CSV table of C-alpha atoms and ligand atoms in Angstrom, one decimal:
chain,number,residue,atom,x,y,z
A,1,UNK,CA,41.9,-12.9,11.1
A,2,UNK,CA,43.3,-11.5,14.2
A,3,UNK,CA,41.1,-9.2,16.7
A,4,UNK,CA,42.8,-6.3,18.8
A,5,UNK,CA,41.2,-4.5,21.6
A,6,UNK,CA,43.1,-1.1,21.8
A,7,UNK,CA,42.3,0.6,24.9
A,8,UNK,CA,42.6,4.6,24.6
A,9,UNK,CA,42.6,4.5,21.0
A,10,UNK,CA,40.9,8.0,20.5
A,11,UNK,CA,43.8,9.7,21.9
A,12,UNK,CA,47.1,11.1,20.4
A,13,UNK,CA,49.3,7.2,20.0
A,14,UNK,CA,46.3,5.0,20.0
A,15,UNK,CA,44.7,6.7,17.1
A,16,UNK,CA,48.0,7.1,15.1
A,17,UNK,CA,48.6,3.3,16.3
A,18,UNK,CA,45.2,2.8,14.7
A,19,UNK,CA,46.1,4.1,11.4
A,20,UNK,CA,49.1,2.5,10.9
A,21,UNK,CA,48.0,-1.1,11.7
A,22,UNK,CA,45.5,-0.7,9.1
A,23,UNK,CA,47.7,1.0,6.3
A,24,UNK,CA,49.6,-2.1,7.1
A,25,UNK,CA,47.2,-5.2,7.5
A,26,UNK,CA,44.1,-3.8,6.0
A,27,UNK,CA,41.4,-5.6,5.9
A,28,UNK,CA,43.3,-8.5,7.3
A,29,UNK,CA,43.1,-7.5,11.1
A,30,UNK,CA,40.3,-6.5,13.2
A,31,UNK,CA,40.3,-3.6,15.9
A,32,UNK,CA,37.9,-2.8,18.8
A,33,UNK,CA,38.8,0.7,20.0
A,34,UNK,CA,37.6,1.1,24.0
A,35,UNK,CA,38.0,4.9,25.4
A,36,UNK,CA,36.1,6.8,27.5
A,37,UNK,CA,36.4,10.1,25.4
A,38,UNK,CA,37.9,12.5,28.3
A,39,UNK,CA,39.1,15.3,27.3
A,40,UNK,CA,42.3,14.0,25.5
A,41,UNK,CA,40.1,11.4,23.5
A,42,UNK,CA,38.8,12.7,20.2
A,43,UNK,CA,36.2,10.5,17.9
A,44,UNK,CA,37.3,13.4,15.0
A,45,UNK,CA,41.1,11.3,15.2
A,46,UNK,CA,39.3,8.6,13.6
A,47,UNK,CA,36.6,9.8,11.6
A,48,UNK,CA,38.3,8.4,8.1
A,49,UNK,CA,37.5,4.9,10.0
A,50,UNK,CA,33.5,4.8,10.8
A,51,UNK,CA,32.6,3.4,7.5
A,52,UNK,CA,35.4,0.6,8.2
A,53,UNK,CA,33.6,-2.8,8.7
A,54,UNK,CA,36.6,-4.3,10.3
A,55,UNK,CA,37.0,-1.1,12.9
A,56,UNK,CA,34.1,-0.9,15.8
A,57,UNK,CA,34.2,2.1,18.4
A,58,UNK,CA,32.7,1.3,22.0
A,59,UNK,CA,32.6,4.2,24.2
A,60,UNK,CA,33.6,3.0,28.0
A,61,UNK,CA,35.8,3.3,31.1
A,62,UNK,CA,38.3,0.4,30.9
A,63,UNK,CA,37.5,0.6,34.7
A,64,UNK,CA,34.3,-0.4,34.6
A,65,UNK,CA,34.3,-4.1,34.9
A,66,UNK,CA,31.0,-5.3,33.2
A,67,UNK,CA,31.9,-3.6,30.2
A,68,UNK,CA,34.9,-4.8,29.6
A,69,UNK,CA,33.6,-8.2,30.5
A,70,UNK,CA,31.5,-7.7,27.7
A,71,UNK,CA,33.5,-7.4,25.1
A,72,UNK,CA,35.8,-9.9,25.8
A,73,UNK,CA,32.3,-12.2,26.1
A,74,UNK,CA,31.3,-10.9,23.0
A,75,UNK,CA,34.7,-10.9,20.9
A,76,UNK,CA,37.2,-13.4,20.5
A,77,UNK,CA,40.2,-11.1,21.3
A,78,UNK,CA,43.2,-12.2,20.3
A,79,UNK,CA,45.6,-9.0,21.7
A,80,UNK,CA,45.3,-6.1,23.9
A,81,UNK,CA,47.5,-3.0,23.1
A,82,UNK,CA,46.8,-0.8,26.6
A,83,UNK,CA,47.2,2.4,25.7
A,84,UNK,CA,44.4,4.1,27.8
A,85,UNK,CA,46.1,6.4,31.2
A,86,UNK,CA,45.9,10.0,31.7
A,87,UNK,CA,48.9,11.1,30.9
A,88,UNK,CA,49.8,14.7,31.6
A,89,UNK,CA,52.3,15.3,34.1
A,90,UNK,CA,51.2,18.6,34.6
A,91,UNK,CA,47.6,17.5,35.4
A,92,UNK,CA,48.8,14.7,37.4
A,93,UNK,CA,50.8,17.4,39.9
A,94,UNK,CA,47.1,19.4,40.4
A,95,UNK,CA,44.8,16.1,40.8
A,96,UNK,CA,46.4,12.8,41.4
A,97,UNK,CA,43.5,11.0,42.3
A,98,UNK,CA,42.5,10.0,38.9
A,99,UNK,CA,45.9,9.0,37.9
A,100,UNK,CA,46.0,6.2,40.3
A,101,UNK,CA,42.0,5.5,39.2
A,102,UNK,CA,42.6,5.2,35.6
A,103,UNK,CA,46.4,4.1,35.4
A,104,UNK,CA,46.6,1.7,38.4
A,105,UNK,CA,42.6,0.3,38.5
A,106,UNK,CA,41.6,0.7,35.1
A,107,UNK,CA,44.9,-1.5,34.4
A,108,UNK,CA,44.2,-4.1,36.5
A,109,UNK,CA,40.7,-4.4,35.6
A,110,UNK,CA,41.7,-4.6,31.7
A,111,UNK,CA,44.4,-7.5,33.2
A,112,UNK,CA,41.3,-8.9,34.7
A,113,UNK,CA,39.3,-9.2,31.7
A,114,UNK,CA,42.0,-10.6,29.7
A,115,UNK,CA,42.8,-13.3,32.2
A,116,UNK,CA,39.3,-14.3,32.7
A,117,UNK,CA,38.5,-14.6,28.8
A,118,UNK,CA,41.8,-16.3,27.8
A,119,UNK,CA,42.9,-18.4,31.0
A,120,UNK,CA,42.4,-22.5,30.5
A,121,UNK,CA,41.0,-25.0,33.6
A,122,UNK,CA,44.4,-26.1,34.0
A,123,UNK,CA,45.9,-22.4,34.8
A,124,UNK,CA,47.7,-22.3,31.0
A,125,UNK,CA,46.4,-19.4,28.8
A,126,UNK,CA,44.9,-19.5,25.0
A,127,UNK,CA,47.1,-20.2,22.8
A,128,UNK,CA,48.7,-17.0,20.8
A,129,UNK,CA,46.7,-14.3,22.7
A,130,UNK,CA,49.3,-11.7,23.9
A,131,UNK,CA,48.6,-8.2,26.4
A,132,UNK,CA,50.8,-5.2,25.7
A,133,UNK,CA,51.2,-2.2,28.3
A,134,UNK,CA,52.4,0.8,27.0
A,135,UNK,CA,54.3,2.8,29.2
A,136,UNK,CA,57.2,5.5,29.4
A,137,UNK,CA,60.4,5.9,30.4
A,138,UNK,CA,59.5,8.4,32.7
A,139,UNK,CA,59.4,5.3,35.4
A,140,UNK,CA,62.9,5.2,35.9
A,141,UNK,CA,63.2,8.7,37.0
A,142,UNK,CA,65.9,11.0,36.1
A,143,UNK,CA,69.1,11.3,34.2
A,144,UNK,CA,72.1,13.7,35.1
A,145,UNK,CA,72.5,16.5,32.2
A,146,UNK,CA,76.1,14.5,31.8
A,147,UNK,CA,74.8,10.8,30.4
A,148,UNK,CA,73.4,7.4,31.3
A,149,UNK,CA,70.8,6.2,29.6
A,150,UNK,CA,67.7,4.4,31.1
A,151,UNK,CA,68.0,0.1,30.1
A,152,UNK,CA,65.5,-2.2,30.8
A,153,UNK,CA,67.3,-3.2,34.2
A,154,UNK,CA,67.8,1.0,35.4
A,155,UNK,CA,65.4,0.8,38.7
A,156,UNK,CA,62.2,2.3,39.4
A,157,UNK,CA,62.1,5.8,40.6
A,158,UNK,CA,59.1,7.8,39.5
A,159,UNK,CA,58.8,11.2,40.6
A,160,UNK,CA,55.6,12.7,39.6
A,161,UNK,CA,52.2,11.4,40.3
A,162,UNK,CA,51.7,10.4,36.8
A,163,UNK,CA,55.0,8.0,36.4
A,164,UNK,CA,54.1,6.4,40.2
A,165,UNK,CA,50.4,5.6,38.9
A,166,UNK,CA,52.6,4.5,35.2
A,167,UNK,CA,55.3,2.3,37.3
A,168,UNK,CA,52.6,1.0,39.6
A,169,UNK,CA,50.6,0.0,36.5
A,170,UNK,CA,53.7,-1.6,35.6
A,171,UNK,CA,54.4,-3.8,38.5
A,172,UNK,CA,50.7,-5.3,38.6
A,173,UNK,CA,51.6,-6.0,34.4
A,174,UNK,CA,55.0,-7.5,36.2
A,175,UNK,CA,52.9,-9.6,39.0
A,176,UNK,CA,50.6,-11.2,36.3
A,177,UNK,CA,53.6,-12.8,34.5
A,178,UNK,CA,55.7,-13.8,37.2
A,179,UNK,CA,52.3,-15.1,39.2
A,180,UNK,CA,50.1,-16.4,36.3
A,181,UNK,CA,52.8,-16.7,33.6
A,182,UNK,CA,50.0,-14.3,31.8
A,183,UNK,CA,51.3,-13.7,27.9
A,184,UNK,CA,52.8,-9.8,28.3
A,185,UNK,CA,54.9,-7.5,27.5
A,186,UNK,CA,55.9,-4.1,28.8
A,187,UNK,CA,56.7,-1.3,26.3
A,188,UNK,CA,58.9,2.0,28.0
A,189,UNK,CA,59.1,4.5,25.3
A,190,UNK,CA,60.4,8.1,25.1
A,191,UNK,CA,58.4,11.3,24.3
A,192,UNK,CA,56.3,10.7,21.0
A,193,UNK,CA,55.8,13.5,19.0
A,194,UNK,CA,53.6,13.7,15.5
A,195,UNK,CA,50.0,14.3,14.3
A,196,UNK,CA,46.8,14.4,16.8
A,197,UNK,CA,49.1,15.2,20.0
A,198,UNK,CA,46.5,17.0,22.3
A,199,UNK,CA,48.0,20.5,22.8
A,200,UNK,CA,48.8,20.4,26.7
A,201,UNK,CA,52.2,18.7,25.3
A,202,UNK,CA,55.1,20.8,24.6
A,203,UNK,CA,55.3,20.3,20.6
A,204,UNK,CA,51.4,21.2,20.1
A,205,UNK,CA,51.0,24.2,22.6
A,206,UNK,CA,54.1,25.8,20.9
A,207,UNK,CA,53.0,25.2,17.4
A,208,UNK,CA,49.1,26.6,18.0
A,209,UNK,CA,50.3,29.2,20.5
A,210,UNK,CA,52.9,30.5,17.9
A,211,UNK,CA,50.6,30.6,15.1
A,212,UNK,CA,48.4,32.9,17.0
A,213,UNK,CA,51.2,34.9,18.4
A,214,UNK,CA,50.8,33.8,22.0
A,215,UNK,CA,53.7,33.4,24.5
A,216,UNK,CA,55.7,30.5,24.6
A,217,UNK,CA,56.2,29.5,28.2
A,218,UNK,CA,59.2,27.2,28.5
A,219,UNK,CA,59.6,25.8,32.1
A,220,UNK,CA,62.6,26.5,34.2
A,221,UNK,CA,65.8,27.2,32.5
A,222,UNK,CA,64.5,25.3,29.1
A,223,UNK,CA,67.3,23.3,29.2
A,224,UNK,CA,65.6,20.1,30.6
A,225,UNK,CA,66.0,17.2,27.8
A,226,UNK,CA,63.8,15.1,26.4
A,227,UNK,CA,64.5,12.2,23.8
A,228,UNK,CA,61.8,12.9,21.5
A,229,UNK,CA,60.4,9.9,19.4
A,230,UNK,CA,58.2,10.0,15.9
A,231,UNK,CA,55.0,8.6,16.8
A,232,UNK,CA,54.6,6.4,13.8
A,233,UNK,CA,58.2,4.5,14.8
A,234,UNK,CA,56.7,4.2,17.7
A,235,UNK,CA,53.3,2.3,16.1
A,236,UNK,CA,55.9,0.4,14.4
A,237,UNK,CA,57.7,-0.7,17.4
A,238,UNK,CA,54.2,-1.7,19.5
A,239,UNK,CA,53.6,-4.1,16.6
A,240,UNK,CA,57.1,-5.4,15.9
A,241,UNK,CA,57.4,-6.5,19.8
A,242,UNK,CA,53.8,-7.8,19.4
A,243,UNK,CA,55.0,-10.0,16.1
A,244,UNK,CA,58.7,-10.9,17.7
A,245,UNK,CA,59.3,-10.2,21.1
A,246,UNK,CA,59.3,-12.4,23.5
A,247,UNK,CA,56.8,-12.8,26.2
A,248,UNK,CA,57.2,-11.4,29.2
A,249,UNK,CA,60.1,-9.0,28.4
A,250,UNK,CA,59.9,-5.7,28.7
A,251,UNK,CA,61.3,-3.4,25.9
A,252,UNK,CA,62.7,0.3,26.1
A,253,UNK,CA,61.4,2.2,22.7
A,254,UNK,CA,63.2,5.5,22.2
A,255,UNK,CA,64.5,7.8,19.8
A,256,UNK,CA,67.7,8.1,20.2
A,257,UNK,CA,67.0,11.8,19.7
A,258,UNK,CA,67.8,14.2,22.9
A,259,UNK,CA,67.0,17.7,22.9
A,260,UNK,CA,66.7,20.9,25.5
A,261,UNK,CA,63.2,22.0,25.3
A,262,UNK,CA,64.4,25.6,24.3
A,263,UNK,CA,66.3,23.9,21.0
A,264,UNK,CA,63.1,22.3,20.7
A,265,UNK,CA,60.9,25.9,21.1
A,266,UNK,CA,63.4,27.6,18.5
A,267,UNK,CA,62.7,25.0,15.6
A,268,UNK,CA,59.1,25.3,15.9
A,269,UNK,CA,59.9,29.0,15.2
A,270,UNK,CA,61.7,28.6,12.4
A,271,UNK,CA,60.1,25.8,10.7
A,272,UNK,CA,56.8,27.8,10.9
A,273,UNK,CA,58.7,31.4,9.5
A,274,UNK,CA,59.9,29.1,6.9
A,275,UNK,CA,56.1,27.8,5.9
A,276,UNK,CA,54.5,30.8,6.0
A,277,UNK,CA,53.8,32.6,2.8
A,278,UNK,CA,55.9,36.1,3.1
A,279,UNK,CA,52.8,38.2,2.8
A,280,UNK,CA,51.3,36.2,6.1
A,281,UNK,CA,50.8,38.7,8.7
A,282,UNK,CA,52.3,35.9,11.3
A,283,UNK,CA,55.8,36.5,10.2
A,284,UNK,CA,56.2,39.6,11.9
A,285,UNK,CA,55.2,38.0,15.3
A,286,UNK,CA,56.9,35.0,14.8
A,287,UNK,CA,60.6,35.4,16.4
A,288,UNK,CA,62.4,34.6,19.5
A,289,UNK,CA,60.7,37.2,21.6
A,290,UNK,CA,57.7,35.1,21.7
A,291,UNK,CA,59.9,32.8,24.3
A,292,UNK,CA,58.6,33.3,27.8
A,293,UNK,CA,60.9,31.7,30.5
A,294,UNK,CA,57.8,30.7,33.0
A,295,UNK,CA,57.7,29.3,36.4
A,296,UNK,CA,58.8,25.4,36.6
A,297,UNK,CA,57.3,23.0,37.1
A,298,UNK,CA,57.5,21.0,40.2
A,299,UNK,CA,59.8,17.9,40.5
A,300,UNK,CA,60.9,18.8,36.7
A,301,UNK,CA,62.6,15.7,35.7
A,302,UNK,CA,65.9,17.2,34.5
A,303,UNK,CA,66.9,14.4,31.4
A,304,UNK,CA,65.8,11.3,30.3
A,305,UNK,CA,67.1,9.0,27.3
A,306,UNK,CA,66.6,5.4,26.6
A,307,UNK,CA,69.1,3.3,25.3
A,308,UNK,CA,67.2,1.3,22.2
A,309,UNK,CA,69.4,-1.7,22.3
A,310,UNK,CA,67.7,-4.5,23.4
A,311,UNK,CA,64.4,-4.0,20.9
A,312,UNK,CA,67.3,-3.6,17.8
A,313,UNK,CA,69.2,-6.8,19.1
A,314,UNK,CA,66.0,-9.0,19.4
A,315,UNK,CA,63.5,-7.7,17.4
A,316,UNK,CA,65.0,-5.5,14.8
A,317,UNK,CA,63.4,-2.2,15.8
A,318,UNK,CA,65.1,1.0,15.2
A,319,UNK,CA,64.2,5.0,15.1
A,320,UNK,CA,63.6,5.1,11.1
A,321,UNK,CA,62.5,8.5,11.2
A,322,UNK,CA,65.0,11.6,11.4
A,323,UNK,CA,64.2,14.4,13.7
A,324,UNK,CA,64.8,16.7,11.2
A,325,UNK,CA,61.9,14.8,8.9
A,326,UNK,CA,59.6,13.9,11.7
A,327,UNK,CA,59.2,18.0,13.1
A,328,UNK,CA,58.7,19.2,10.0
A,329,UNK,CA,56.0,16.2,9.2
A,330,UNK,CA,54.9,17.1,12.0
A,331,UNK,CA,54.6,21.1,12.1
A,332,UNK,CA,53.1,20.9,8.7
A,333,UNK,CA,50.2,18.4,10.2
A,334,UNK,CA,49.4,21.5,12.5
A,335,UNK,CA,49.5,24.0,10.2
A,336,UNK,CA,47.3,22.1,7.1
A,337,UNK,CA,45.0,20.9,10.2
A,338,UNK,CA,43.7,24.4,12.0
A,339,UNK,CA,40.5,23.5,11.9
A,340,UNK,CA,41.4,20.5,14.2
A,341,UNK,CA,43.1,22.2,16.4
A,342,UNK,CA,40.3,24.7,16.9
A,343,UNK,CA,38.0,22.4,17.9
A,344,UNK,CA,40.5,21.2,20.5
A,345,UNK,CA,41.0,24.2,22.0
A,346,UNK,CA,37.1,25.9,22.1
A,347,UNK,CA,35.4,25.0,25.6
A,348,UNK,CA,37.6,23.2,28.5
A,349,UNK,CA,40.9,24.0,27.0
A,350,UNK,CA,40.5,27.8,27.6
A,351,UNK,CA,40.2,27.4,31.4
A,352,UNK,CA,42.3,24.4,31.5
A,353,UNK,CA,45.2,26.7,30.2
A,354,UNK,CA,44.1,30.3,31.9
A,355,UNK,CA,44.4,27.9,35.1
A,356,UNK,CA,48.1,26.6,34.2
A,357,UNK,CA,49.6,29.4,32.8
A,358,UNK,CA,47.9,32.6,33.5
A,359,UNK,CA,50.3,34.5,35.9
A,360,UNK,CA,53.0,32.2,36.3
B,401,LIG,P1,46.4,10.7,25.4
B,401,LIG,O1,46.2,11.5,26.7
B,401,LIG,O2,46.6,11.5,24.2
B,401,LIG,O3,45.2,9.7,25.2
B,401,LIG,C1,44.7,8.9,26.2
B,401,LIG,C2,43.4,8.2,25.7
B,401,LIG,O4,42.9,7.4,26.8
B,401,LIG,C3,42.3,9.2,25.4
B,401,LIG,O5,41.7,8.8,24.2
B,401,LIG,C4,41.3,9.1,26.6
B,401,LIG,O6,40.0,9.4,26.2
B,401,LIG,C5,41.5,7.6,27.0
B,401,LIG,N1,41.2,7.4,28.4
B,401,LIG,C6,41.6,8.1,29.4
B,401,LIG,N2,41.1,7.6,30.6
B,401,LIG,C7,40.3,6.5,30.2
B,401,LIG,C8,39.5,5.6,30.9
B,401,LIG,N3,39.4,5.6,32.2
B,401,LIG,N4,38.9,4.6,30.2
B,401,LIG,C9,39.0,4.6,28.8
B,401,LIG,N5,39.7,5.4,28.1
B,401,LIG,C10,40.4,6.4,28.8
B,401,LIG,O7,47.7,9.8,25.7
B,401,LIG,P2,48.9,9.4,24.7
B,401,LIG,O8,49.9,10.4,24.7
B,401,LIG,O9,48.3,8.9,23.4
B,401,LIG,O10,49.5,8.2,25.5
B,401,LIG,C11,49.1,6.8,25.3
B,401,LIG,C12,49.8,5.9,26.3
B,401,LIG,O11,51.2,6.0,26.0
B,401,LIG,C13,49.6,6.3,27.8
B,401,LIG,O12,49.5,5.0,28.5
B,401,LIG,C14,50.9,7.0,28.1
B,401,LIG,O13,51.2,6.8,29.5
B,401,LIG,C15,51.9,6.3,27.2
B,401,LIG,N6,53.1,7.2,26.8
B,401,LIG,C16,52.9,8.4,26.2
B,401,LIG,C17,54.0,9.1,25.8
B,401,LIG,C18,53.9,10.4,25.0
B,401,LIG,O14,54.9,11.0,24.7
B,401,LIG,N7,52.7,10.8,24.7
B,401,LIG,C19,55.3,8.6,26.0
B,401,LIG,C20,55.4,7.4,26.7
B,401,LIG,C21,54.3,6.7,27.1
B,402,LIG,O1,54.2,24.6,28.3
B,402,LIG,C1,55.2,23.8,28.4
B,402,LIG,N1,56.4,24.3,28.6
B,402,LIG,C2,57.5,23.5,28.9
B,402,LIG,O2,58.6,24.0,29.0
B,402,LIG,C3,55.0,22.3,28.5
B,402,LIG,C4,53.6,21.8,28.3
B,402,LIG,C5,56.1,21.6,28.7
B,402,LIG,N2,57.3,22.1,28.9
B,402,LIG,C6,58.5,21.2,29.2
B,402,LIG,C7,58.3,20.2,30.3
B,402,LIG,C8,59.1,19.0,29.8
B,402,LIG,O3,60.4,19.2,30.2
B,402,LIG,O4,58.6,20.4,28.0
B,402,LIG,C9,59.0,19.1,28.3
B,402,LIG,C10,58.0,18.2,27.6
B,402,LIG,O5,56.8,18.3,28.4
B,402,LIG,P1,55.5,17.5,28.1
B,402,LIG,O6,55.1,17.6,26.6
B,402,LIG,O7,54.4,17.8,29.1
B,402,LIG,O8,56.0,16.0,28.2
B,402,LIG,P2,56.7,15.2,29.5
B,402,LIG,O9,56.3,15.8,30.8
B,402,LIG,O10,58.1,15.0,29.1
B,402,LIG,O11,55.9,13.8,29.4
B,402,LIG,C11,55.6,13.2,28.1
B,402,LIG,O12,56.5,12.2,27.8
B,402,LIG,C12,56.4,11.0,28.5
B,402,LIG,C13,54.2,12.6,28.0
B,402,LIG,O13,53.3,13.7,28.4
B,402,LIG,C14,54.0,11.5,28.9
B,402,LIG,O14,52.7,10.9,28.8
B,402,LIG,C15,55.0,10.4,28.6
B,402,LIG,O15,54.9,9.4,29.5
């Protein structure tokens, strides 16, 4: 039986990543979920799981040192899947400081604890144990509105705070295997989208604000693009490079899907119209006037899109899931799942949003 540590795995990927490993290994696998519960990180994500024998839950800081010691003492871990970072760009433009704490430090202390647990006298490591980074394509900066794509040899160029503190984390993954031939890979992916998403991202602030007949602020023009990803392809993929990749190689994951925010904003419009009962007071509300064009934000990267070729080539991965499936999946999560939602929003999210958007 194989043991994961999953760092982060409260949040919006680690918790769907949860799920789907254990719809697809069951009792077969093990998983020790490590996250601090900030504000993005919500026990309620996993609450089908606390009776699960094989699933244990141990609140800390992957930057705290002795407690990552500790479970590595205590477990016999056989892979890491590192999903814990803040990962809001908008945050990261107001407070960069824990960005570099979390993403750079918290990263190389989890390195740290997996080297010290699985590294032999002679300098070799354990045989079979494997580290994987998850990171974004947001690294390799931005793409003209008129093509490219971003490939796993397209150089580093963050912009914002958050993809510096994701490429730094990158590198120091990088330095371990090239240094310590330390067994890891590096995942790039695209803009997941899908169930649990905390509702500072574009998909989930549209949906809740639309369903309570709020303003839609889109940034800028709306016309920046994003290559939107379902989030359970992108489970899938984490696993499949886990199960066939090969060490040390890093591996862009995207959707193949590109969009303008403002195509994006319009869907979410209609999908919902389409779902709600025609006696639902909602309909009236719900149209294009909602759409408020809002102040942009700084740095906006302008496109990015990742070129999928090298996981389909070598490991066999591909987008399974149609855009056209995944949103509406996706919107109907939202809408049979208010009461989650509500609890996500009551308390910090209030001033956390008056503070973004009020006037701008
Ligand atoms: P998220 O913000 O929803 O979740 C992050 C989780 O990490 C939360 O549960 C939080 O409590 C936990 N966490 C934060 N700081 C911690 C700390 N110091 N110690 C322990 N736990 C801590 O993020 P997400 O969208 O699920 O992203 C997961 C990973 O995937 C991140 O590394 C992110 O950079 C990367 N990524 C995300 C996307 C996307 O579209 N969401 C795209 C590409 C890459
Ligand atoms: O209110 C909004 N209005 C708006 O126009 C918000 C929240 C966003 N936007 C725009 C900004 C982006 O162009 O929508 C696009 C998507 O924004 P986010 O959901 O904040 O995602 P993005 O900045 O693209 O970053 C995401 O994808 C890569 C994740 O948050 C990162 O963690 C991941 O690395």
């Amino acid at each position: 039986m194989k043991t994961y540590l999953v760092t982060g795995g409260a949040g919006f990927i680690g918790s769907n990543y949860i799920h789907y490993m254990f719809r697809k290994y069951g009792d077969a696998i093990r998983i020790i979920n490590v996250d601090a519960l900030t504000y993005a990180g919500n026990p309620e994500n996993l609450a089908d799981l606390e009776e699960n024998p094989n699933y244990t839950f141990v609140k800390a800081d992957i930057c705290d040192a002795e407690a990552i010691r500790k479970i590595f003492a205590e477990n016999e871990i056989d892979r890491v899947v590192h999903f814990a970072a803040e990962s809001h760009v908008d945050r990261s433009i107001k407070d960069p400081a824990v960005f570099v704490k979390t993403n750079v430090l918290g990263t190389l202390n989890m390195l740290n604890g997996a080297k010290e647990a699985w590294e032999l006298p002679d300098g070799s490591f354990k045989e079979g144990k494997k580290f994987l980074h998850v990171s974004t394509d947001e690294v390799y900066g931005s793409l003209s509105e008129d093509g490219g794509y971003f490939y796993e040899t397209t150089p580093y160029d963050p912009h914002s705070p958050y993809s510096a503190s994701k490429a730094s984390s990158d590198f120091l993954v990088k330095a371990y295997m090239d240094t310590y031939r330390f067994p890891a890979n590096i995942t790039n992916c695209s803009n997941n989208y899908g169930p649990y998403q905390f509702p500072e991202k574009l998909i989930p602030l549209i949906i809740n604000n639309a369903l309570q007949g709020k303003t839609l602020p889109v940034y800028g023009d709306g016309k920046n693009v994003r290559d939107w990803l379902f989030v359970e392809d992108h489970c899938k993929g984490i696993d499949m490079v886990q199960e066939k990749g090969k060490l040390f190689e890093t591996y862009n994951i995207g959707g193949h899907n590109e969009k303008q925010n403002i195509e994006i904003v319009k869907i979410i419009i209609d999908t919902l119209r389409e779902m709600l009962p025609e006696e639902d007071p909602r309909r009236e509300h719900l149209t294009y006037d909602l759409i408020h064009y809002v102040t942009d934000r700084k740095g906006h990267d302008r496109r990015y899109a990742i070129a999928p070729d090298k996981i389909k080539a070598e490991v066999g991965w591909y987008p399974e899931t149609k855009f056209e499936d995944g949103i509406k999946k996706t919107i109907a999560w939202y809408f049979d799942h208010q009461d989650w939602m509500e609890h996500v929003t009551s308390g910090a999210y209030q001033s956390y949003y008056a503070d973004m958007y009020e006037g701008r």
